[in-house]
Coordinates of C-alpha atoms and ligand atoms in Angstrom, one line a residue:
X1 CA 0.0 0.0 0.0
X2 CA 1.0 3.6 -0.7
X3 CA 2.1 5.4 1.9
X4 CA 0.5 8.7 1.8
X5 CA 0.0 12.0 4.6
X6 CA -4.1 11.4 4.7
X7 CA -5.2 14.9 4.8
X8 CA -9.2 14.3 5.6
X9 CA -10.5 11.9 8.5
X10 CA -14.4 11.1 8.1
X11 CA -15.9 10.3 11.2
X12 CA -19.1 7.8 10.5
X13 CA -21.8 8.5 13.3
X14 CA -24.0 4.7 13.3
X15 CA -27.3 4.6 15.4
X16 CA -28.1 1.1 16.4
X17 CA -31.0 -0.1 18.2
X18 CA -31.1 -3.8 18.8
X19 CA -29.2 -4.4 15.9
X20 CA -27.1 -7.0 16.9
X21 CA -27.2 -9.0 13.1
X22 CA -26.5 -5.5 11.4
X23 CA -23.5 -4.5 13.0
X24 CA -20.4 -6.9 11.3
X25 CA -22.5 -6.9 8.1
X26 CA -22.2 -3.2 7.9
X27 CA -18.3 -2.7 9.1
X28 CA -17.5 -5.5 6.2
X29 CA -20.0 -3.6 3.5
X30 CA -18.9 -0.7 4.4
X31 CA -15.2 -0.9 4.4
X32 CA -15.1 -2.4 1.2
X33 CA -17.2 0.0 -0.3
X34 CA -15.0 2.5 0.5
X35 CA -11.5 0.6 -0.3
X36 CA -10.4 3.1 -2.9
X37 CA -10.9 5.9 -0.1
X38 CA -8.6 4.2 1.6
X39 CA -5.1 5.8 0.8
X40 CA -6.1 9.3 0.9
X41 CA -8.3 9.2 3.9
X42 CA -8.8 8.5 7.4
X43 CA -12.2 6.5 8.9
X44 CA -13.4 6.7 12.1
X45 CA -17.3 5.2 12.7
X46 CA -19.0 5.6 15.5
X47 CA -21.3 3.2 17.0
X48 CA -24.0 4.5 19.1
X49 CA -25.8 2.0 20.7
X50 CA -28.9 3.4 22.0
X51 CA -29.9 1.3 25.0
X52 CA -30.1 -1.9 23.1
X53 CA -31.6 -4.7 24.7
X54 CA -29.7 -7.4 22.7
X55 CA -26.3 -8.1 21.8
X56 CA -25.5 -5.0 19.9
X57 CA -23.1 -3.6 22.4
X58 CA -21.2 -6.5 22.5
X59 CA -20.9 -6.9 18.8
X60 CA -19.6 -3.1 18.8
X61 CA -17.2 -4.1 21.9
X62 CA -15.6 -6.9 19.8
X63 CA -15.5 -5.0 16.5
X64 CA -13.4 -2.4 18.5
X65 CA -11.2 -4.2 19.7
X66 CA -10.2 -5.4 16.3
X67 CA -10.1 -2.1 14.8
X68 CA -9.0 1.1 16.8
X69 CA -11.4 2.9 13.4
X70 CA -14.3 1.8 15.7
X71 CA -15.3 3.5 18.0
X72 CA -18.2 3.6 20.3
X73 CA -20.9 5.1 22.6
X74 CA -23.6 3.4 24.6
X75 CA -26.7 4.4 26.2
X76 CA -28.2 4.2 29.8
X77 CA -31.4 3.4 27.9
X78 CA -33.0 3.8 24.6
X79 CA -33.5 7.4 23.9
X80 CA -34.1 7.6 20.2
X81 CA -32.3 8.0 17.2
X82 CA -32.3 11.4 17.2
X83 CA -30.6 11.8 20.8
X84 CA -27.8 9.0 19.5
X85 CA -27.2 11.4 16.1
X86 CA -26.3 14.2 18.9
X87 CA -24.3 12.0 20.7
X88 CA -22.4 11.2 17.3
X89 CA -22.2 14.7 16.2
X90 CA -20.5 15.3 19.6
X91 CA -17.9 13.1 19.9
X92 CA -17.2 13.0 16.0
X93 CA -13.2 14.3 15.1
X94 CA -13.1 13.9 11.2
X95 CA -13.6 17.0 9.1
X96 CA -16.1 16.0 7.3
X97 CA -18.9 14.0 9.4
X98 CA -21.5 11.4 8.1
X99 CA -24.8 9.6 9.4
X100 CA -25.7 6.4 8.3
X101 CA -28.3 3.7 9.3
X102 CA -26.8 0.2 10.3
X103 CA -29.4 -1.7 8.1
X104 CA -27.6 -1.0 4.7
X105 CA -30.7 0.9 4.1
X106 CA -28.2 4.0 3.2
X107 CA -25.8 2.4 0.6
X108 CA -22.3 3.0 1.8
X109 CA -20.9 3.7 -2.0
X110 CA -22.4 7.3 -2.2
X111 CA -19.8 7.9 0.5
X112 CA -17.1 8.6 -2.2
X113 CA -19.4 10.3 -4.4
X114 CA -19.9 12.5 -1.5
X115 CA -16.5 12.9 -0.3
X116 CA -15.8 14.2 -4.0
X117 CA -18.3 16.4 -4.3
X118 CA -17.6 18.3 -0.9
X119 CA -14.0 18.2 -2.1
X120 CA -13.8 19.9 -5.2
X121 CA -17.6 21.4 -5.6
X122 CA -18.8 24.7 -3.6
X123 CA -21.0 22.5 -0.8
X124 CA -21.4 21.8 2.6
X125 CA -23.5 19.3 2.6
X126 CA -24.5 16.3 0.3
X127 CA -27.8 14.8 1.7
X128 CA -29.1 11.3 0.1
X129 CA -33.1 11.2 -0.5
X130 CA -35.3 8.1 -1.6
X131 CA -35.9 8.5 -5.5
X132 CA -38.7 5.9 -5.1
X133 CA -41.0 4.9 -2.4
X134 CA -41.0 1.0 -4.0
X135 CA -41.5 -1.4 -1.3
X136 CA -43.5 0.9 1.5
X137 CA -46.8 0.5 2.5
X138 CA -49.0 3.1 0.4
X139 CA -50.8 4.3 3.3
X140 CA -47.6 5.2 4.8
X141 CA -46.2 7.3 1.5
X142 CA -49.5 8.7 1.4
X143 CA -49.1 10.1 4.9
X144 CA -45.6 10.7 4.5
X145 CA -46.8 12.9 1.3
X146 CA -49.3 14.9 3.4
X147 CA -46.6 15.4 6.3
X148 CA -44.6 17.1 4.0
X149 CA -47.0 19.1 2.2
X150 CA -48.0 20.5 6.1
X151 CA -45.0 21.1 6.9
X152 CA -43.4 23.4 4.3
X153 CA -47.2 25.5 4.1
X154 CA -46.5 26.7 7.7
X155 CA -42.8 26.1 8.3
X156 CA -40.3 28.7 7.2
X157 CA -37.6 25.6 7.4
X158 CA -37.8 23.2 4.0
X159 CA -38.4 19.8 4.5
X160 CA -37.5 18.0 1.3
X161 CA -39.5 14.8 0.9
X162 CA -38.3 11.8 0.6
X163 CA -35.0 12.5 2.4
X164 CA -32.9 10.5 4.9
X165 CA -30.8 11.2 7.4
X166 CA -27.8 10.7 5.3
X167 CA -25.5 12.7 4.8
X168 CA -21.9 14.4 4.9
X169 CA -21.1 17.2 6.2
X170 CA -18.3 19.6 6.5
X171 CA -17.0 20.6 10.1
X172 CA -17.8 24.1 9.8
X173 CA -21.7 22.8 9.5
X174 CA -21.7 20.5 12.2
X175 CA -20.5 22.9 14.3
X176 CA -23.5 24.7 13.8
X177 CA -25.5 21.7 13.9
X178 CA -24.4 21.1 17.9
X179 CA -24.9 25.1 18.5
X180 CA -28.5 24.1 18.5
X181 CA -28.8 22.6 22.0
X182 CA -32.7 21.6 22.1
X183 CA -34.5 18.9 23.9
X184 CA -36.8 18.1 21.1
X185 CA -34.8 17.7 18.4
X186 CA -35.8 17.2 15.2
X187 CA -32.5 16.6 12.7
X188 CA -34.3 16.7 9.8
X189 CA -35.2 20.4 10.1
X190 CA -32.1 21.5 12.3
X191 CA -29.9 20.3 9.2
X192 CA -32.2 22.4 6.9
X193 CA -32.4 25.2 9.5
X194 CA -28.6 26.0 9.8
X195 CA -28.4 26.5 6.2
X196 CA -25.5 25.9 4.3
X197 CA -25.2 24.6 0.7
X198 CA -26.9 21.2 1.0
X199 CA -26.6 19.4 -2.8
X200 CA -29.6 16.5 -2.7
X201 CA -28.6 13.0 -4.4
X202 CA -31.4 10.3 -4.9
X203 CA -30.7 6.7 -5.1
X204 CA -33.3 3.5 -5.2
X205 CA -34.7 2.4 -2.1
X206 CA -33.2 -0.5 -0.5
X207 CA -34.7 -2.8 1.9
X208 CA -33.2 -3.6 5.1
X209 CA -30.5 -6.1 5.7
X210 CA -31.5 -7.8 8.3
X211 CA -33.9 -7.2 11.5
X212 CA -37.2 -4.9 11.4
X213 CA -37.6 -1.1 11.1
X214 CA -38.2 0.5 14.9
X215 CA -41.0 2.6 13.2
X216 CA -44.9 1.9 13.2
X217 CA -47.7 4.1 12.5
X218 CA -47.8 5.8 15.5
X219 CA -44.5 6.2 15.9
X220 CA -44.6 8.2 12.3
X221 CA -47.6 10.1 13.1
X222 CA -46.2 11.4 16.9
X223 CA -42.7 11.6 15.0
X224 CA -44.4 13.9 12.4
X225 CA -46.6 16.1 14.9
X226 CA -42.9 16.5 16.9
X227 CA -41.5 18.3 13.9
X228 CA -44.7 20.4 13.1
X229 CA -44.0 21.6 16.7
X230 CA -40.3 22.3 16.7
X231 CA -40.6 24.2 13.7
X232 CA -43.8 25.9 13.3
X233 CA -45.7 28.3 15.5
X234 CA -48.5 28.2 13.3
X235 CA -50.8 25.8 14.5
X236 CA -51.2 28.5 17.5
X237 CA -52.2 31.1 14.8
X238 CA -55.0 28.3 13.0
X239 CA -56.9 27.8 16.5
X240 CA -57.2 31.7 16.9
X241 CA -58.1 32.3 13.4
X242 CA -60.8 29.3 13.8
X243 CA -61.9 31.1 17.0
X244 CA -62.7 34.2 15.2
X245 CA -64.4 32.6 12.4
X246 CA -66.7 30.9 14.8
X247 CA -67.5 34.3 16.6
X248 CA -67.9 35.6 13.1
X249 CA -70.3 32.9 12.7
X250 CA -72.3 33.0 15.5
X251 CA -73.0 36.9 15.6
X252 CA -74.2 36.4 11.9
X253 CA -76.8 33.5 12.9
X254 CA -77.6 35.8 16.0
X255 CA -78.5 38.7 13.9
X256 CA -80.4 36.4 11.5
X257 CA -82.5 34.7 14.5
X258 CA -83.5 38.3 15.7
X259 CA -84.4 39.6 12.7
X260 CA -86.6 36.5 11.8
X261 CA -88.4 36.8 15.3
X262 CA -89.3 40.7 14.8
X263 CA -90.2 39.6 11.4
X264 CA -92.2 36.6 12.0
X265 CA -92.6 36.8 15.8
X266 CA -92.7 33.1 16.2
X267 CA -89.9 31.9 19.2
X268 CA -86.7 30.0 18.1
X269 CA -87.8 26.2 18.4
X270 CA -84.3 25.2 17.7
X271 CA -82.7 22.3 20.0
X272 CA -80.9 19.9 18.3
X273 CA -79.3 22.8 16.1
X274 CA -78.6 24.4 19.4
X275 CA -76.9 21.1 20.5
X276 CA -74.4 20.8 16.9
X277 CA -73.7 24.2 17.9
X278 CA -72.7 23.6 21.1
X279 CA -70.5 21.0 20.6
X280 CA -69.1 22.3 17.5
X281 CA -67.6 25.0 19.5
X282 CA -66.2 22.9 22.4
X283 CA -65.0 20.8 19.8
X284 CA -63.1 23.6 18.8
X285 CA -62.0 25.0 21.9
X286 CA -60.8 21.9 23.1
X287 CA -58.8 21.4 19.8
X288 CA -57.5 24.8 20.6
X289 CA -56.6 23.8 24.1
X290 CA -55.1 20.7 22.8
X291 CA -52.4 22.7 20.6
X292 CA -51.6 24.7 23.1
X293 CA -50.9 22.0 25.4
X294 CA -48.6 20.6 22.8
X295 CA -46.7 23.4 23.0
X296 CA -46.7 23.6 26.5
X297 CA -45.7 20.4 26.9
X298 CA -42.7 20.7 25.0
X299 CA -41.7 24.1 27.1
X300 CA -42.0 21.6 29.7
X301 CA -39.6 19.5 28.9
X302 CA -37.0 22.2 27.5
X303 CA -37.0 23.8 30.9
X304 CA -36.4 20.8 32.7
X305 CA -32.7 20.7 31.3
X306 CA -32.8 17.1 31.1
X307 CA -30.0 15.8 29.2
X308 CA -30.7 14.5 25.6
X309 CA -28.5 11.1 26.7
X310 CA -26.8 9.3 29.0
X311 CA -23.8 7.4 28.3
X312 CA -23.2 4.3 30.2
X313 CA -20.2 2.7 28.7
X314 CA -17.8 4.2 25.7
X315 CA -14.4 4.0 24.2
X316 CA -14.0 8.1 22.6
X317 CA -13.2 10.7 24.1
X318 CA -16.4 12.5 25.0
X319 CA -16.8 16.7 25.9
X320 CA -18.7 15.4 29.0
X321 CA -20.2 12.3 30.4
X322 CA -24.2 12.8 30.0
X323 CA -25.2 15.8 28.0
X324 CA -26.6 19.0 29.4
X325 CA -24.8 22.5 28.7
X326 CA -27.5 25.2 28.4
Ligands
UDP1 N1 -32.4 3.6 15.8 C1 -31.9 4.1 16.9 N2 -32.7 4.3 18.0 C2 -34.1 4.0 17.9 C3 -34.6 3.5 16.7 C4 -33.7 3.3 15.6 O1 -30.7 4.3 17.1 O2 -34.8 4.2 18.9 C5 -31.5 3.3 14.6 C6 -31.6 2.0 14.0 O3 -30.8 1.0 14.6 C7 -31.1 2.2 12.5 C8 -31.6 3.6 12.3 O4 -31.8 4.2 13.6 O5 -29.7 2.2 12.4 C9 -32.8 3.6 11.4 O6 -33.8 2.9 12.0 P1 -34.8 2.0 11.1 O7 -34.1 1.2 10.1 O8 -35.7 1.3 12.1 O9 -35.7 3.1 10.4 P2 -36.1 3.2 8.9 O10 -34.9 2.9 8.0 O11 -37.2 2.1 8.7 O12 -36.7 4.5 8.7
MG2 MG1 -33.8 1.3 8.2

């Protein structure tokens, strides 16, 4: 082999959650994938396990040991994808920083294409999207379609459809990235909210190597209303403005009842319309209460100061232990 001064490191950041048959399939894939990469650059990946209940950590442990390129984080308990992403981003020392799934889902190849790109063209960011939805349930893309049509309406941050959480990134952005200390994080609008030059690639949806997607509906539907929240204040704006439309509403049928009773002077026999009426409008204050609550709720939690993770056991050097520096 050549023997060369490797001028860029890329640090891998790898959420796993009970992943325990993904892990040595994905180091193999994805050091072969990236062979040619080899002489001019340095790898680091970083495991997170996130509170997995199987063998995952123990695969990491043993990979590490093999390889001082691994290195790894674990969690107290399982605290999402999202919170292991942050621990990643923290600990990461490469130059240029990527996120990738441990299912193969996001094919390691791109990686060069990437690295090239960032390289020689004026980016900061190369972000992968699904071309295709082929494969997925067509509830779910329907859903998935209506999410993102939501989203950008009352969201000054784009939300490109169809995109993953992969990606590379320069230093300089994920700097940024961990500037943004929130509880409630939601990645796929922080990356779009820091800016940057962010060049979108789509490739053909895989399926998963092996094990079973952590997502079900619910999941997806409390996952979507999370980053409504975090990066919208417009829902707050929509129960007012339905509030005034029913007041608006009301005083016209009020006028209209008194006139018709001077008019035709016979008294308002009107009870089940009084009863749609009534509930109509505690329907909609309690919707409104609902959405503040929502809100409320997340206030909650950011004021608590809670960290976003806790790390148990890990081989990297970490700014601190469990996260919490607001
Ligand atoms: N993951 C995680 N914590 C969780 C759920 C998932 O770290 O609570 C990891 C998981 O191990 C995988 C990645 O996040 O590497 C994506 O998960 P999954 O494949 O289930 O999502 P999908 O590809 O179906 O969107
Ligand atoms: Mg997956």
């Amino acid at each position: 082999m050549k023997s060369m001064v490797k001028n860029d490191t890329i640090s891998i950041i790898i959420p796993c959650y009970n992943e325990e048959n993904a892990i040595n399939l994905f180091y193999y894939e994805f050091f072969a994938s990236v062979a040619s990469l080899n002489d001019i650059v340095d790898f680091e990946l970083i495991f997170v396990d996130d509170g997995s209940s199987d063998l995952t950590l123990q695969k990491i442990r043993e990979l590490s040991h093999k390889d001082n390129r691994v290195r790894y984080i674990s969690f107290s308990k399982n605290f999402g994808k999202e919170s292991a992403m942050y621990a990643g981003l923290k600990s990461a020392l490469g130059n240029y920083i990527a996120i990738m799934d441990v299912d193969l889902q996001d094919p390691p190849e791109l990686i060069k294409d990437m690295y090239y790109v960032l390289k020689h063209e004026n980016y900061d960011c190369i972000a992968a999207k699904r071309g295709d939805r082929i494969g997925e349930p067509k509830l779910r893309s329907l859903l998935s379609d209506i999410f993102y049509k939501i989203i950008n309406a009352i969201s000054d941050t784009e939300f490109v459809s169809g995109a993953r959480d992969y990606r590379l990134m320069t230093r300089a952005m994920v700097d940024s990235i961990l500037e943004l200390k929130e509880y409630n994080r939601f990645s796929k609008g922080i990356f779009s909210w820091v800016g940057y030059k962010t060049k979108w690639i789509s490739y053909e949806n895989v399926q998963r190597s092996v094990g079973e997607t952590k997502w079900n509906m619910c999941k997806l539907i409390s996952y979507s209303l999370d980053g409504i929240i975090a990066f919208s204040t417009k829902p707050l704006a929509i129960s007012s403005f339905l509030g005034i439309i029913s007041i608006m509403l009301a005083s016209i049928l009020i006028i209209a009842i008194i006139v018709k009773t001077l008019i035709f002077g016979d008294p308002v026999a009107g009870y089940p319309s009084l009863v749609c009426i009534i509930l109509m409008l505690s329907g909609l204050i309690l919707f409104s209460i609902g959405i503040i609550g929502q809100y409320l709720s997340r206030i909650y939690l950011e004021v608590k100061h809670r960290p976003v993770y806790i790390i148990k056991e890990s081989n990297t050097y970490t700014s601190e232990n469990t996260h919490s520096d607001k």
